[in-house]
Short mmCIF file of C-alpha atoms in Angstrom, two decimals:
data_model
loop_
_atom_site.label_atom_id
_atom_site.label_comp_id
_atom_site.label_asym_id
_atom_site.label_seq_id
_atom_site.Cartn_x
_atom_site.Cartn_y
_atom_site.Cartn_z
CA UNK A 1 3.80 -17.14 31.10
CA UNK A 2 2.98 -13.98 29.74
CA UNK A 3 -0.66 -12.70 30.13
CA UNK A 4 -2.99 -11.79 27.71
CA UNK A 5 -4.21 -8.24 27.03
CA UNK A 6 -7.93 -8.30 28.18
CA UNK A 7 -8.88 -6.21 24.67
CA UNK A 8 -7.63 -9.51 22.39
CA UNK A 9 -10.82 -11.69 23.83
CA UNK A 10 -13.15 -8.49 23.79
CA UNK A 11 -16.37 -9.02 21.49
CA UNK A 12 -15.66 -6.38 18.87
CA UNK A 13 -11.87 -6.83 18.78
CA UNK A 14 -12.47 -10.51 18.28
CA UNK A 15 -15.46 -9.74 15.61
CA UNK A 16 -12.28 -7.01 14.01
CA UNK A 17 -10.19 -9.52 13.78
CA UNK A 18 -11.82 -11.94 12.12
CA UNK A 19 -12.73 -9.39 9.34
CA UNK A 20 -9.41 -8.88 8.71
CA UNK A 21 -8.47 -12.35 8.52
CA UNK A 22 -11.32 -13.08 5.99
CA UNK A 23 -10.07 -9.80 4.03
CA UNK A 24 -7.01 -11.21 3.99
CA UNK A 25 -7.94 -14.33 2.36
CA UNK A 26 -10.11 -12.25 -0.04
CA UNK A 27 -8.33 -9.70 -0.82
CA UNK A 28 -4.78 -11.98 -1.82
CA UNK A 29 -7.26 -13.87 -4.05
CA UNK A 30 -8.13 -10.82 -5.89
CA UNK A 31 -5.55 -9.11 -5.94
CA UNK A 32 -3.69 -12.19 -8.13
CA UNK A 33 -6.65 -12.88 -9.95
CA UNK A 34 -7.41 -9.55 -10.99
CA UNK A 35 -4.93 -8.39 -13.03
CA UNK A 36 -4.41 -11.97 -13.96
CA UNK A 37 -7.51 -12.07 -15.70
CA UNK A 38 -6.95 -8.39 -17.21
CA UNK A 39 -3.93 -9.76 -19.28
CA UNK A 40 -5.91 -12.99 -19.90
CA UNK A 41 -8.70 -10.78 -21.59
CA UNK A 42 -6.84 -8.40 -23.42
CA UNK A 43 -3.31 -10.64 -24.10
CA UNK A 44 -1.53 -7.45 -23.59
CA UNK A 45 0.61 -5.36 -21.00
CA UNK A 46 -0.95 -2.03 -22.01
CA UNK A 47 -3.73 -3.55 -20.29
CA UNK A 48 -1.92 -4.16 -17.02
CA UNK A 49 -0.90 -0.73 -17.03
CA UNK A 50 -4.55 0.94 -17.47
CA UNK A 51 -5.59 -1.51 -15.03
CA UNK A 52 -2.87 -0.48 -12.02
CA UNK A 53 -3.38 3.22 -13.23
CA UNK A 54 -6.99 2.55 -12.49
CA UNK A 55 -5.50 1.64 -8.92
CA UNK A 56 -3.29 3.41 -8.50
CA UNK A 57 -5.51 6.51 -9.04
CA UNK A 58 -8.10 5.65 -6.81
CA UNK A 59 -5.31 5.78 -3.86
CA UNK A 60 -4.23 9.16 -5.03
CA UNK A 61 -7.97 10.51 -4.58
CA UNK A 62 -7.71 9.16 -0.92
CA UNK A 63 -7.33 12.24 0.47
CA UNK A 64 -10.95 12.84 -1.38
CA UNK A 65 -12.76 9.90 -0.46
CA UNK A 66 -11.67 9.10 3.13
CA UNK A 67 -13.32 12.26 4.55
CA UNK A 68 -16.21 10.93 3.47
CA UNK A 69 -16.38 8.36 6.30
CA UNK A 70 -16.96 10.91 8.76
CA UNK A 71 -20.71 11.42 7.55
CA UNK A 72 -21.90 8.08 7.87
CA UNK A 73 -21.84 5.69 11.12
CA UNK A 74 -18.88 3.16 11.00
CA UNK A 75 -20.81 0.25 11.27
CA UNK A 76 -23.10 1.07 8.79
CA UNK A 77 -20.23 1.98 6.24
CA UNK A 78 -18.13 -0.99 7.12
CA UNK A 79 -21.10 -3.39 6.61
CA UNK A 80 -22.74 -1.98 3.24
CA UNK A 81 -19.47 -1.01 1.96
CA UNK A 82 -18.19 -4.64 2.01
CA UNK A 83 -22.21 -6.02 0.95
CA UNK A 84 -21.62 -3.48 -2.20
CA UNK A 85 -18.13 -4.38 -3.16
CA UNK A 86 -19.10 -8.25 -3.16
CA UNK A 87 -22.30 -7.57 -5.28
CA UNK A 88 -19.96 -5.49 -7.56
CA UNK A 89 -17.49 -8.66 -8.05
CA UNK A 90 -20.24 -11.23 -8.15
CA UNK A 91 -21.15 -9.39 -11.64
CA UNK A 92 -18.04 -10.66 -13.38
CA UNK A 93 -18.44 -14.70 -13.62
CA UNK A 94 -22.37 -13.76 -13.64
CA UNK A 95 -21.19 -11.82 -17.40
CA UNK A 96 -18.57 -14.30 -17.72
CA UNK A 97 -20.69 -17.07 -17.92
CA UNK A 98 -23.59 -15.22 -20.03
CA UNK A 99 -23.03 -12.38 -22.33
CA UNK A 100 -19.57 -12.31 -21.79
CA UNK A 101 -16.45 -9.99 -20.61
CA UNK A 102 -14.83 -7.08 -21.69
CA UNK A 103 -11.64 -5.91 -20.35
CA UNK A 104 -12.15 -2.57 -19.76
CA UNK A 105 -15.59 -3.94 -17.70
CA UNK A 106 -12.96 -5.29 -15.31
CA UNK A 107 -10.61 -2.28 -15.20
CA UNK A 108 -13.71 0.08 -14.35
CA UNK A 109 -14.48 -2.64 -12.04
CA UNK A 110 -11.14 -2.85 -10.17
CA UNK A 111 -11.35 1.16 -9.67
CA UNK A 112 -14.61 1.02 -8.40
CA UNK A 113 -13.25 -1.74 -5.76
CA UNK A 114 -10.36 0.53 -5.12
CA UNK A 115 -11.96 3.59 -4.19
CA UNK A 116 -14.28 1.41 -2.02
CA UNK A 117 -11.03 0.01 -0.11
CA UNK A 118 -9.95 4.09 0.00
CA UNK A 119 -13.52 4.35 1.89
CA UNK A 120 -13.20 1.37 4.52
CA UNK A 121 -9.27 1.18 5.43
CA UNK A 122 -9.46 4.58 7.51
CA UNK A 123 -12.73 3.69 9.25
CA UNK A 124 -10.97 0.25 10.67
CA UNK A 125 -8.61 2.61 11.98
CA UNK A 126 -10.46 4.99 13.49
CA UNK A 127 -12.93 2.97 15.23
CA UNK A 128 -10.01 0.82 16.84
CA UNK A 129 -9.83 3.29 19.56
CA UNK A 130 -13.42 3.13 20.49
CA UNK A 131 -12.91 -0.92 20.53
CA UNK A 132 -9.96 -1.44 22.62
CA UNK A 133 -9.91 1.87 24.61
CA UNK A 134 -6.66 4.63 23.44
CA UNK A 135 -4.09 2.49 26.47
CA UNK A 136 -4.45 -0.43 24.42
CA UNK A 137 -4.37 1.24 20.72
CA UNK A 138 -0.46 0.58 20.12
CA UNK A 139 -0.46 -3.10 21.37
CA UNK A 140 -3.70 -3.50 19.28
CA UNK A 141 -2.43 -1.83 15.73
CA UNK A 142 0.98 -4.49 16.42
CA UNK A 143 -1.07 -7.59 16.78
CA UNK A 144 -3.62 -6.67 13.40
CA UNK A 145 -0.46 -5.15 11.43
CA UNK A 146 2.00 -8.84 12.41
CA UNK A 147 -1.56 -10.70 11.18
CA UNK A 148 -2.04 -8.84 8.31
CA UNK A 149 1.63 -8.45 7.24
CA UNK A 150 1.75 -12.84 8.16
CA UNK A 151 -1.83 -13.24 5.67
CA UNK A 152 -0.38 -10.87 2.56
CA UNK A 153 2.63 -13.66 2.39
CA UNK A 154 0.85 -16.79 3.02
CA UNK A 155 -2.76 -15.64 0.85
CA UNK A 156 -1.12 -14.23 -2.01
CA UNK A 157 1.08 -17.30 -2.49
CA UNK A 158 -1.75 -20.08 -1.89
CA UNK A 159 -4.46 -17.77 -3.91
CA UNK A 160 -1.32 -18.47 -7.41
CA UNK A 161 -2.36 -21.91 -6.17
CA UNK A 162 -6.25 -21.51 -6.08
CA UNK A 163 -6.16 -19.66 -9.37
CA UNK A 164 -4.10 -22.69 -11.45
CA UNK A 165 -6.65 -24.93 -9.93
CA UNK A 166 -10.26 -23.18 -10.36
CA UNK A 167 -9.33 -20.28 -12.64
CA UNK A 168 -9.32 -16.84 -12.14
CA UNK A 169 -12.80 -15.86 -12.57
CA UNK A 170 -14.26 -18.54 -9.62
CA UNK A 171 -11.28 -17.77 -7.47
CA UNK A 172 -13.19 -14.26 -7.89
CA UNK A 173 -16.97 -15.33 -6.76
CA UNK A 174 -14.61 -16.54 -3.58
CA UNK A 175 -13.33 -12.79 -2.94
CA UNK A 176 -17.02 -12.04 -3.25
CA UNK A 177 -18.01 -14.74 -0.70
CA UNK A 178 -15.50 -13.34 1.46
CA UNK A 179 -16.75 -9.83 1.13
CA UNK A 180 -20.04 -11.40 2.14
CA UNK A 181 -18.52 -12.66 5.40
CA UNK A 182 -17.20 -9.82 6.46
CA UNK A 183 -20.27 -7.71 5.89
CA UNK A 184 -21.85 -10.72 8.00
CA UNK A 185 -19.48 -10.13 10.60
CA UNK A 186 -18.78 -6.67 10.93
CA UNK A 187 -23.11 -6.72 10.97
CA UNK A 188 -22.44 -7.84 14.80
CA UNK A 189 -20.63 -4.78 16.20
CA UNK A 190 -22.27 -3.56 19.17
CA UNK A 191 -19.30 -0.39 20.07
CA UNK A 192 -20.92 2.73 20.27
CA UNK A 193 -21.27 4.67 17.26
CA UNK A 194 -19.85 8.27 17.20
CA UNK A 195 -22.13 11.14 16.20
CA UNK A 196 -22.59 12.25 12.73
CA UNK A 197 -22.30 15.65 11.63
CA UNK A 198 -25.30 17.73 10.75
CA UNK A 199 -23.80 19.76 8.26
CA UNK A 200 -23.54 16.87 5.06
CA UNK A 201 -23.71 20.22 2.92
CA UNK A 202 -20.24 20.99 3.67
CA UNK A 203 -18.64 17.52 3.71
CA UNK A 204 -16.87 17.37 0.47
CA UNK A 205 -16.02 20.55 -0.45
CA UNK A 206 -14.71 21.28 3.78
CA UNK A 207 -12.85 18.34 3.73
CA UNK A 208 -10.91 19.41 0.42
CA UNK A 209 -10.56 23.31 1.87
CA UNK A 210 -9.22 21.61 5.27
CA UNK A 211 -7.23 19.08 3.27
CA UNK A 212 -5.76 22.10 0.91
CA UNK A 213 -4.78 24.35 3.98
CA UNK A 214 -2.75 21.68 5.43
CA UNK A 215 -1.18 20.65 2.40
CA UNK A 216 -0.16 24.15 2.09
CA UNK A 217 1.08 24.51 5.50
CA UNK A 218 3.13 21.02 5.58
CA UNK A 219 4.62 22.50 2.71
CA UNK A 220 5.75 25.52 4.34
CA UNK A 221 6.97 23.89 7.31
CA UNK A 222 9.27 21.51 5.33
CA UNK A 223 10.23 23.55 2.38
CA UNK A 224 14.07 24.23 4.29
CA UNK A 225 14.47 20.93 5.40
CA UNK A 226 15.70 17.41 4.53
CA UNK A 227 12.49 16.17 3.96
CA UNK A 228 11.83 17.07 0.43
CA UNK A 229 15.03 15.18 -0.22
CA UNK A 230 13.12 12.15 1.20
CA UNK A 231 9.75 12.91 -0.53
CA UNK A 232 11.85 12.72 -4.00
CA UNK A 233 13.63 9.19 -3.00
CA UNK A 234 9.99 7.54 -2.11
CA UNK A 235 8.52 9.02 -5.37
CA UNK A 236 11.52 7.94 -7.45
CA UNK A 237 11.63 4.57 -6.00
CA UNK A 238 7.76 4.10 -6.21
CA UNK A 239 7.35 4.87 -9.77
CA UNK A 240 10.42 2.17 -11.00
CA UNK A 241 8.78 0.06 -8.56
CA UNK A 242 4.98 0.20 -10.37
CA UNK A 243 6.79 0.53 -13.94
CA UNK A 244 8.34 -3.27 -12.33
CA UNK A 245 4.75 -4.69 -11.19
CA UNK A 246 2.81 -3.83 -13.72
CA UNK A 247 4.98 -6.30 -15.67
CA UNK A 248 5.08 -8.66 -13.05
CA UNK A 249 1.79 -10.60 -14.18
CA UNK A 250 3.01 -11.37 -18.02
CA UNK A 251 6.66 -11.65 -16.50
CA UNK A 252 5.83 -14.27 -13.86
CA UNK A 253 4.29 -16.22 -17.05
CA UNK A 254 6.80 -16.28 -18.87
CA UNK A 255 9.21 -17.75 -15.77
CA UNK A 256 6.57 -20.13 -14.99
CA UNK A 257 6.00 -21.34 -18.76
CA UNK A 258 2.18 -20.21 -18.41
CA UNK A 259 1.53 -21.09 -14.51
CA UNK A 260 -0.54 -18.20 -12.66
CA UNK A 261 0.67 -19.57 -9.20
CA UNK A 262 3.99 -18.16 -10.06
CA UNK A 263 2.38 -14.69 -10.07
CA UNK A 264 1.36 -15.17 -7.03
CA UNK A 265 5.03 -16.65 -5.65
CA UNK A 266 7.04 -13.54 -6.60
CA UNK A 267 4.46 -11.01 -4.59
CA UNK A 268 4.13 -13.28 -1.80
CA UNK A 269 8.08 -13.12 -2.03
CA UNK A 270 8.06 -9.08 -2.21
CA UNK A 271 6.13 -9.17 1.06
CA UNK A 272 8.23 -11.53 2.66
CA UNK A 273 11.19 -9.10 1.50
CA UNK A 274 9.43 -5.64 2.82
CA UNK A 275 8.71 -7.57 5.76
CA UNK A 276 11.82 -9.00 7.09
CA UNK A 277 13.41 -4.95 5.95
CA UNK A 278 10.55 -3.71 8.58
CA UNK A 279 11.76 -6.11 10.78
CA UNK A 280 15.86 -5.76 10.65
CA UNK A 281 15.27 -2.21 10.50
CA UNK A 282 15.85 -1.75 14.72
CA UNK A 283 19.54 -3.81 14.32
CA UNK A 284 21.05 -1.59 11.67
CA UNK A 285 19.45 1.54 12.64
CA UNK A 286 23.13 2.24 13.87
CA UNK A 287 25.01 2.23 10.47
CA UNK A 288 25.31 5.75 8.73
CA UNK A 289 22.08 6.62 7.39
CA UNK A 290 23.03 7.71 3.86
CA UNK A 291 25.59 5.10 3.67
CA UNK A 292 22.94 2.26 4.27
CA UNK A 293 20.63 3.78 1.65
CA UNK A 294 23.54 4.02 -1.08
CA UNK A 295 24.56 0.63 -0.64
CA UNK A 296 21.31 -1.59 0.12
CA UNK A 297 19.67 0.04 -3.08
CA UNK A 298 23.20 -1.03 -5.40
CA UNK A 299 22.70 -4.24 -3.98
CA UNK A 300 18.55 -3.98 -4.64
CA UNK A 301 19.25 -2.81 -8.13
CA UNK A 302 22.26 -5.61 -8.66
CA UNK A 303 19.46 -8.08 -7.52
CA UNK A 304 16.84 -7.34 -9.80
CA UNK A 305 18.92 -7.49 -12.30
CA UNK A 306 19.32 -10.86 -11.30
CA UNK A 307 15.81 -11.45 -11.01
CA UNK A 308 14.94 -10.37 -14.78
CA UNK A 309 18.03 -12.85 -15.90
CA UNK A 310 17.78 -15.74 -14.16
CA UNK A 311 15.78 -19.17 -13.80
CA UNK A 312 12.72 -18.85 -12.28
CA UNK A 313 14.09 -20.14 -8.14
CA UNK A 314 17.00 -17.96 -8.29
CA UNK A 315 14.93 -14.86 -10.06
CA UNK A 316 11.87 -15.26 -6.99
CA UNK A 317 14.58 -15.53 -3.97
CA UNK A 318 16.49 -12.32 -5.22
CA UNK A 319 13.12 -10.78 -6.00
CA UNK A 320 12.19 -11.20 -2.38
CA UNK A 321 15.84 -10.13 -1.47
CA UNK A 322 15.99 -6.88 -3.72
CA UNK A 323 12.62 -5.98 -1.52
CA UNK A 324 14.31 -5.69 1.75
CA UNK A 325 15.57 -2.40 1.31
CA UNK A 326 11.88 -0.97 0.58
CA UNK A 327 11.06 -1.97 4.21
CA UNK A 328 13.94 -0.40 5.53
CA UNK A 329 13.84 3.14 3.73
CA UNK A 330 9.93 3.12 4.78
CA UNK A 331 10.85 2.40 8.42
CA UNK A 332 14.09 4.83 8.80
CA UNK A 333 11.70 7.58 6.93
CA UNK A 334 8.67 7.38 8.99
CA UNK A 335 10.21 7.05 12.15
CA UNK A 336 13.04 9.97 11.57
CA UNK A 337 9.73 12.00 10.85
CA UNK A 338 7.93 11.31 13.61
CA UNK A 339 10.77 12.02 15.95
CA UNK A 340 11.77 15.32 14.74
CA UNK A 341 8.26 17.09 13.44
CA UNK A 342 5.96 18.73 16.09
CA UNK A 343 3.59 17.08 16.89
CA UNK A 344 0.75 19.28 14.90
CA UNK A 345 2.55 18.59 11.77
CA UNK A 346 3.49 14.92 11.58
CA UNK A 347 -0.29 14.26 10.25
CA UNK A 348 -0.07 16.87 7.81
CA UNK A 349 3.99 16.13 6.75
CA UNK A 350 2.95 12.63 6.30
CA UNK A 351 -0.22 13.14 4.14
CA UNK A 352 2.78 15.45 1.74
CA UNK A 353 4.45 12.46 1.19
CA UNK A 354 1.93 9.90 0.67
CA UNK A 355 -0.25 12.29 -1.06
CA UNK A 356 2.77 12.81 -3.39
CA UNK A 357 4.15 9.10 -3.63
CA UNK A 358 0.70 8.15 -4.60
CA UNK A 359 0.05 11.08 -7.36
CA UNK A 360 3.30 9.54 -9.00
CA UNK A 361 2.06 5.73 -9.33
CA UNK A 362 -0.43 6.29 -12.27
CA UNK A 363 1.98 7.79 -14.08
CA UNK A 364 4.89 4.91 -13.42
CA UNK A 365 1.80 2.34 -14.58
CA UNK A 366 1.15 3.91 -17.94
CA UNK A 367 5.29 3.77 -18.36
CA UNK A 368 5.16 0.40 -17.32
CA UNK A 369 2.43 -0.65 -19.99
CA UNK A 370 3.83 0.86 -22.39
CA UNK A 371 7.22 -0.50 -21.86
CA UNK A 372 5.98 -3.63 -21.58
CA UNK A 373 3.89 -3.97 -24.81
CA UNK A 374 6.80 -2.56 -26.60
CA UNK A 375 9.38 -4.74 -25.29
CA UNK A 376 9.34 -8.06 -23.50
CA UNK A 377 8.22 -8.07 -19.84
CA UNK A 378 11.88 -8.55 -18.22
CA UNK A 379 13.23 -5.08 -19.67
CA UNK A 380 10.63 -3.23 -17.28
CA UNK A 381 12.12 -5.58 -14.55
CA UNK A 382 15.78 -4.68 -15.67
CA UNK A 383 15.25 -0.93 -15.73
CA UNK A 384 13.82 -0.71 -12.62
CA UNK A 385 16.63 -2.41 -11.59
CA UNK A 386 18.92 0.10 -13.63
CA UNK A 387 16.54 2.83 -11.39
CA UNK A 388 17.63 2.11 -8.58
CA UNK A 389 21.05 1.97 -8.94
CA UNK A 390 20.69 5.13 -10.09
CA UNK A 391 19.10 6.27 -7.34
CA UNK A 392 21.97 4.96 -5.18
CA UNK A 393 23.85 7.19 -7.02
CA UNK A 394 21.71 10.42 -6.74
CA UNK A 395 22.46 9.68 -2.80
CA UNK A 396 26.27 9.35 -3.99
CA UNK A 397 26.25 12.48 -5.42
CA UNK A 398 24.79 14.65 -2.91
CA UNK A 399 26.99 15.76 0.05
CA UNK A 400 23.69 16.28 2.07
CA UNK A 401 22.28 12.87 1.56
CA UNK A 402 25.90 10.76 1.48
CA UNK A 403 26.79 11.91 4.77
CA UNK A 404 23.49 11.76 6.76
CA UNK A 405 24.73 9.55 10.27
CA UNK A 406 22.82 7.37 12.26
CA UNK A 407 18.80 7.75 11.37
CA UNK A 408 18.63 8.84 15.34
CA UNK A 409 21.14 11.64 15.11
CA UNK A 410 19.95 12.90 11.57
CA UNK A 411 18.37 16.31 11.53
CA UNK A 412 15.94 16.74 9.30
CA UNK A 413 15.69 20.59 10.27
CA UNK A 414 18.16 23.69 11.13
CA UNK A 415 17.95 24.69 14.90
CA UNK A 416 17.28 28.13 13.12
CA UNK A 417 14.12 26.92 11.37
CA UNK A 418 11.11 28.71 11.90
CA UNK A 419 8.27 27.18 12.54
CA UNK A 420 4.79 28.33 11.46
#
């Protein structure tokens, strides 16, 4: 019998834990309900659009607000962080059930939480470390990623459930309750806390120089490689992607003749997809690199195709399906990055990317709206479909790309690169 690690049954790892599974629970909740009750309130896509650009823009200030966290003690930010973002969502069924709501209340709203989230995620991070000392830090991130990646699928699907029972707008006092429990919880840390810098004059505006210089530098050290290649597939696929989901509320509607649980189905089923593509990822990282890319993202596009034509079962299992290859192209990516960039640089060569994946999202939700007030909600679905068969064929097309081997034999960089 195997043993267990002595950090799972330590106090704050335990009181961790729990926070995440009540975020979990919260956070699938709300993130159904939300945009659920955007398109309820305006009757329109354009809505859903403003509403992930509001999103979507909040994680491309990250690199802005998550600094930030390094000025305050974790604890502290954790707990009134989470006690602020549930008083903040307690305010729509309180206007709900007076004076009423306005749509673009609830968009504001939704940013506000978002940049909030863009505030907390990094410091649960960070102080994991301090909780189960840095031996134990790999074997801890595993066992809170598997139980996060295991709550997305099951919350998100049984919160499409919650909301066609209660409604959106009480399934959202329960996000705030939940909020409320985890500021409880995380209230009954005892790890110690690290010291705070003296120099709160400088915070933003060093952070931003600091963040700017390694930008710049990242740059530099990738500008001859493969990896720009890379950066322009994630963007690429991201943006069809968002121009997809922002359509998925009024699109799951329509499959479901008018039931929100069916919302909630088809991005508990893109989880499900990402996640099993995570998790065949280590059995095909054999097969030819650009080859695998080429032909999992025909048979993604194909797919979706499917899912904007058929009946609602078929359209949610190839949904799920089509998302396997997302997992797969994040794994291969990630890992053939950290293998083959120094050390020194992986932070700052990964920041590029996100950075630059996330700066293209508001953009792909204002197409998205757009598209999908002008035409019905499955031509989004089809052209991002369409997109990324195209993309298949971009890969086709370049020598470079087509002919990349096995992930663990591709190299990203000349031998006669300099490094700076």
């Amino acid at each position: 019998m195997k043993k267990i690690n002595p950090f799972i049954l330590e106090r704050n790892f335990l009181i961790l834990i729990a926070g995440v599974f009540i975020n979990g629970l919260g956070n699938g909740i709300y993130s159904v309900a939300g945009m659920l009750l955007v398109l309820k309130l305006s009757g329109s896509v354009l809505y859903s659009g403003f509403a992930f650009f509001a999103i979507t823009s909040a994680g491309a200030l990250s690199f802005l607000i998550a600094p930030l966290a390094n000025y305050a003690k974790y604890k502290n930010s954790l707990v009134y962080s989470n006690l602020i973002k549930a008083v903040i969502l307690l305010t729509i069924p309180l206007l709900h059930y007076t004076i009423g709501l306005h749509v673009w209340y609830v968009i504001s709203l939704l940013f506000i939480i978002a940049l909030f989230t863009q505030y907390t995620y990094p410091i649960e991070s960070t102080i994991l470390p301090v909780i189960v000392g840095k031996d134990n830090v790999i074997d801890a991130n595993s066992y809170l990623q598997t139980i996060r990646e295991a709550m997305d699928i099951a919350f998100i699907a049984g919160a499409g459930i919650i909301i066609t029972i209660i409604g959106t707008v009480p399934a959202i006092s329960i996000t705030a309750g939940c909020l409320l429990l985890v500021s409880l919880s995380y209230a009954f840390f005892n790890f110690k806390q690290p010291a705070i810098s003296g120099e709160k004059s400088q915070s933003v505006r060093s952070a931003v120089h600091i963040y700017y210089i390694d930008l710049r530098a990242g740059f530099h050290y990738i500008r001859n490689s493969l990896v720009p290649k890379m950066i322009f597939s994630i963007i690429f696929v991201n943006i069809a992607m968002i121009i997809m989901t922002t359509n998925l509320p009024a699109f799951s509607l329509i499959k479901g003749n008018g039931t929100e649980a069916i919302y909630g189905f088809y991005l508990a089923s893109m989880s499900l997809g990402i996640m099993t593509g995570t998790m065949i990822t280590p059995k095909i990282k054999h097969f030819d690199f650009g080859k695998l890319i080429i032909f999992s993202y025909v048979g993604t596009g194909i797919l979706w195709l499917g899912t904007a034509i058929l009946p609602l079962a078929a359209s949610m299992v190839l949904f799920g399906m089509g998302a396997i290859s997302i997992g797969v192209l994040n794994i291969l990516v990630f890992s053939s990055i950290q293998k083959q960039v120094e050390t020194t640089f992986i932070g700052r060569v990964i920041t590029l990317i996100t950075s630059a994946a996330s700066l293209g999202m508001p953009a792909g939700a204002l197409i998205g709206g757009v598209l999908g007030e002008t035409f019905a909600p499955e031509i989004p679905v089809m052209i991002c479909g369409v997109s990324m068969i195209i993309f298949s064929i971009f890969w086709l097309c370049s020598s470079v790309l087509r002919q990349l081997p096995a992930i663990d034999n591709v190299k990203l960089f000349n031998r006669t690169q300099e490094t700076h």
